[in-house]
CSV table of C-alpha atoms in Angstrom, one decimal:
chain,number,residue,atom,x,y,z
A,1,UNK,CA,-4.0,18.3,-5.1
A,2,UNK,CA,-4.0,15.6,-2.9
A,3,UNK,CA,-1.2,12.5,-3.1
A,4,UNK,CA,-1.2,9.2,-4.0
A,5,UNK,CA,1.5,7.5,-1.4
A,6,UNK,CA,1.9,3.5,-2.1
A,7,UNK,CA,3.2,2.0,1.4
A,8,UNK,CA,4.7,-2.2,0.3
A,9,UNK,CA,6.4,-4.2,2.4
A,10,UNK,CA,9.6,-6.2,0.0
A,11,UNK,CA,11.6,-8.3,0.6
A,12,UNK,CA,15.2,-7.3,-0.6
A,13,UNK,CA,14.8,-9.4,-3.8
A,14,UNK,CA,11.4,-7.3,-4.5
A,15,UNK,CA,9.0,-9.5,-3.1
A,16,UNK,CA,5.8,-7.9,-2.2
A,17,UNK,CA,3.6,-11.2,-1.9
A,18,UNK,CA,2.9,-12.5,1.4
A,19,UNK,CA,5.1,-10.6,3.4
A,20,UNK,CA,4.4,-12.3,6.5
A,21,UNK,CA,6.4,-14.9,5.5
A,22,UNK,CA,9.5,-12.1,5.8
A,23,UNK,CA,8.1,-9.7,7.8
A,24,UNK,CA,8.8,-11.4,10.6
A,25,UNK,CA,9.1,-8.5,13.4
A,26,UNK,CA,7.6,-5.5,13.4
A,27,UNK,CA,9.6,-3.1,16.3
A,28,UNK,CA,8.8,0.3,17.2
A,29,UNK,CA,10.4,2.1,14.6
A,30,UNK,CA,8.5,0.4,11.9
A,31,UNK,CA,5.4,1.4,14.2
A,32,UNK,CA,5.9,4.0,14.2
A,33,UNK,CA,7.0,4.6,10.3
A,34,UNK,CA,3.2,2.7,9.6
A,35,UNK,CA,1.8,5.8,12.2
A,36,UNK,CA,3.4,8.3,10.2
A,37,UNK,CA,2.0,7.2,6.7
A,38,UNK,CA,-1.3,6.3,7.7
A,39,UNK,CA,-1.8,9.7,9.8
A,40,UNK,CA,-1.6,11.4,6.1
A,41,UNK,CA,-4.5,9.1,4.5
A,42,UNK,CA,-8.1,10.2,4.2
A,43,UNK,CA,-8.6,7.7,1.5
A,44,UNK,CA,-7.4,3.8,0.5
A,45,UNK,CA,-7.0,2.0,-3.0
A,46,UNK,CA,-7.2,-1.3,-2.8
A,47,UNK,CA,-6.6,-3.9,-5.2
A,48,UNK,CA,-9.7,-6.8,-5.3
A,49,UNK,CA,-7.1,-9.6,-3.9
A,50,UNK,CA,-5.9,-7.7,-0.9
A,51,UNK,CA,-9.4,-6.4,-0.5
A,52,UNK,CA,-10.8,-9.7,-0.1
A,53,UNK,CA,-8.4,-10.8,2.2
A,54,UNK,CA,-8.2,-8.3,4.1
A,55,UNK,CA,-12.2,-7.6,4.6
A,56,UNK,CA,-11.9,-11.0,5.8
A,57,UNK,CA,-9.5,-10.0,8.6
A,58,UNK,CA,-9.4,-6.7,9.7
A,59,UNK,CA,-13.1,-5.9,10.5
A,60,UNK,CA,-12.3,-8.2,13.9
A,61,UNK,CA,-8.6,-7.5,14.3
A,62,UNK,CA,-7.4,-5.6,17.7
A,63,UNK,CA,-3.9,-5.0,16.0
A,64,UNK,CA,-3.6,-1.3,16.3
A,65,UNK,CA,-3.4,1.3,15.3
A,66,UNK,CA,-4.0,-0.2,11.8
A,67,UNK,CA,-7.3,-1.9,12.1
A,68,UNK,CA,-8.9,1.3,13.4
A,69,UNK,CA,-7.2,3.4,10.7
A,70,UNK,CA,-8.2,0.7,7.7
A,71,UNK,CA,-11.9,0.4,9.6
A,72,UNK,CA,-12.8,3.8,9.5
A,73,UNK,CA,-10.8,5.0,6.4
A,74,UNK,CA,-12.8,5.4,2.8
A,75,UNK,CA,-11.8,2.2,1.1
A,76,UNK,CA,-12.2,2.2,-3.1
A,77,UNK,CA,-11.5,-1.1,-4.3
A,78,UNK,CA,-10.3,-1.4,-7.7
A,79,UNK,CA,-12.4,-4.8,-9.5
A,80,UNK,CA,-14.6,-5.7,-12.6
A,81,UNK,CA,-16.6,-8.1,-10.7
A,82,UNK,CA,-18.2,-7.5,-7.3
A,83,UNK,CA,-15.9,-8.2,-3.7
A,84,UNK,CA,-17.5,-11.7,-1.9
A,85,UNK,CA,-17.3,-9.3,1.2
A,86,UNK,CA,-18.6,-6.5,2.2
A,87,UNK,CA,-16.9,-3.6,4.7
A,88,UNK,CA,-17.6,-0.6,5.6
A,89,UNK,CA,-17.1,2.4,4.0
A,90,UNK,CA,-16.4,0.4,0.4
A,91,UNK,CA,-17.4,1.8,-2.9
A,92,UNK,CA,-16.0,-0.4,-6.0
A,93,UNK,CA,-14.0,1.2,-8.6
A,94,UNK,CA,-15.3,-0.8,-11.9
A,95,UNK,CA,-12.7,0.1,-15.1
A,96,UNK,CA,-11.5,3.9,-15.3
A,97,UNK,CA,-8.7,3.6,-13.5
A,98,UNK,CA,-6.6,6.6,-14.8
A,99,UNK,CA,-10.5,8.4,-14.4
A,100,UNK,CA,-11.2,7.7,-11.3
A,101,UNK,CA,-7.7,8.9,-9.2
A,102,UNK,CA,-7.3,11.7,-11.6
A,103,UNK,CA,-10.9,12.7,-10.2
A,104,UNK,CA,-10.1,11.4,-6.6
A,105,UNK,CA,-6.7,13.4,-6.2
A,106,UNK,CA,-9.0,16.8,-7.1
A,107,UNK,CA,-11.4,16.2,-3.8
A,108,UNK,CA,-10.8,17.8,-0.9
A,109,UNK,CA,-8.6,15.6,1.5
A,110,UNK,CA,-5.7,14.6,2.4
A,111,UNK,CA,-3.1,11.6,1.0
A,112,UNK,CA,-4.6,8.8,-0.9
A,113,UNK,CA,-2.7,5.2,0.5
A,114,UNK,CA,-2.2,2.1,-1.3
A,115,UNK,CA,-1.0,-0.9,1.1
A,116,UNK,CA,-0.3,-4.3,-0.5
A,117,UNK,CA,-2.4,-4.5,-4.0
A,118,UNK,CA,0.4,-5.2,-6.3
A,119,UNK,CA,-0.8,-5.0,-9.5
A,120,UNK,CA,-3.0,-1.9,-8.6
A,121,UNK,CA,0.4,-0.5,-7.7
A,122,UNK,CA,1.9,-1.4,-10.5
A,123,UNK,CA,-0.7,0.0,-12.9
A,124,UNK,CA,-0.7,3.3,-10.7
A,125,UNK,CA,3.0,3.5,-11.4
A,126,UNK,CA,2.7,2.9,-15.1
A,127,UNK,CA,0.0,5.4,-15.5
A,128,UNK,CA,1.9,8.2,-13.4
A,129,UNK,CA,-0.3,8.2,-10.5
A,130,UNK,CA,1.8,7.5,-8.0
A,131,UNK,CA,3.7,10.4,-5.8
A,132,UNK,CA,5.7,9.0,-3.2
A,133,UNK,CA,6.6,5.4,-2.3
A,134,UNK,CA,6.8,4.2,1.2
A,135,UNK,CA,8.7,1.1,1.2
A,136,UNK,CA,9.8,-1.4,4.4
A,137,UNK,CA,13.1,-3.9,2.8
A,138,UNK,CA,13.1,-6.6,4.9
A,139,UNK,CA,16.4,-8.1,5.7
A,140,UNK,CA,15.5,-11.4,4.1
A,141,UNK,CA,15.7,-12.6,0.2
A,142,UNK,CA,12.6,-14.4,-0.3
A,143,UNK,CA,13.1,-15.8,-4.1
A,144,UNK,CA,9.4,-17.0,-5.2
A,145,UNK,CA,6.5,-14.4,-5.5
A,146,UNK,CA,5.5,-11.3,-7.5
A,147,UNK,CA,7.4,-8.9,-7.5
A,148,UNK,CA,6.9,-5.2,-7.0
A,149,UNK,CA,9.3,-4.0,-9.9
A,150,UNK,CA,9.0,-6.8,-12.6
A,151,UNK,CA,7.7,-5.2,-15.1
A,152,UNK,CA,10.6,-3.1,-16.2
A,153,UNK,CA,9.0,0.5,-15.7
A,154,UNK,CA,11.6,3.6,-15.8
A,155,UNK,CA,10.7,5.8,-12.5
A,156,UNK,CA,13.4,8.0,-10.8
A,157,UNK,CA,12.9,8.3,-7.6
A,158,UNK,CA,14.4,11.0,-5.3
A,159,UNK,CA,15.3,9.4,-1.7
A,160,UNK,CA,13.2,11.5,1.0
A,161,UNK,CA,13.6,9.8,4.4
A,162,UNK,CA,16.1,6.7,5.1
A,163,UNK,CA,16.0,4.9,8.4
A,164,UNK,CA,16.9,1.3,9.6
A,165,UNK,CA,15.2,0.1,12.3
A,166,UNK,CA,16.6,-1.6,15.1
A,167,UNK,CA,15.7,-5.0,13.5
A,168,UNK,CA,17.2,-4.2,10.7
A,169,UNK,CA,14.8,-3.2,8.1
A,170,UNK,CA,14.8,-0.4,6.0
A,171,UNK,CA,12.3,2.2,6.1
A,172,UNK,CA,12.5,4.0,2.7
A,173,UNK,CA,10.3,6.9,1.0
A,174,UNK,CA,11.1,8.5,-2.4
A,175,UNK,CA,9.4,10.7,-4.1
A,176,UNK,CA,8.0,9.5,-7.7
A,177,UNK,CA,9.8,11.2,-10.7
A,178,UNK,CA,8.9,11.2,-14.7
């Protein structure tokens, strides 16, 4: 069965919104930590927020190897109303949730990503769905946005992989538990 992996990028207070305003270097040990999760994925889930701003963005980016991987990679995006944008290889996810990754997870392939989409992760998490986080803690406290963990969802995780990267951030994956 394949995996659903969310990768988020937090601050250390658990802000996942707008992390460009505290990921503020990305060095090569982050690059290559986003190489390593994205080399699994087959397949994206994407929440209809990130997907509209990111169908707006990464169809003309050069920042590699991302663009290419989130170009060419089967997007589902997660909405009740039709996406303003279109991109390629898109198919929209209308209600079913629980359905539809139950289903997904039995196709052939390989890992399953979510990147950004908070609420989708969150409602992946409550419903079980999710198998490993990836996470990048930035060394920063950000204080104002949504937060990954806010609503108070019991998860253990089990701590796979731990590195800090030369600029300090931590590079974190754990495996989702009951």
């Amino acid at each position: 069965m394949r995996k659903v992996v969310a990768y988020e990028l937090l601050s250390l207070d658990g802000v996942a919104e707008q992390p460009n305003e505290f990921i503020t270097q990305f060095d090569d040990a982050m690059r290559e930590n986003l190489d390593r999760v994205i080399a699994t994925q087959d397949a994206v889930l994407l929440g209809r927020r990130t997907y509209d701003d990111w169908a707006r963005f990464w169809p003309t980016s050069d920042i590699q190897p991302f663009s290419s991987f989130i170009n060419g990679v089967e997007k589902f995006v997660v909405t009740s109303t039709a996406p303003e944008e279109t991109w390629a290889n898109t198919t929209v996810v209308d209600g079913r949730l629980v359905e539809f990754v139950s289903e997904l997870r039995q196709r052939p392939g390989t890992d399953i990503g979510v990147h950004g989409s908070i609420a989708l992760t969150q409602s992946l998490l409550e419903q079980g769905l999710v198998d490993e986080l990836r996470l990048v803690i930035a060394p920063a406290l950000h204080m104002r946005g949504r937060r990954l963990f806010d609503r108070g969802l019991s998860r253990r995780l089990t701590l796979t992989r731990h590195v800090t990267s030369p600029s300090g951030y931590l590079l974190l994956d754990f495996q989702v538990g009951g």
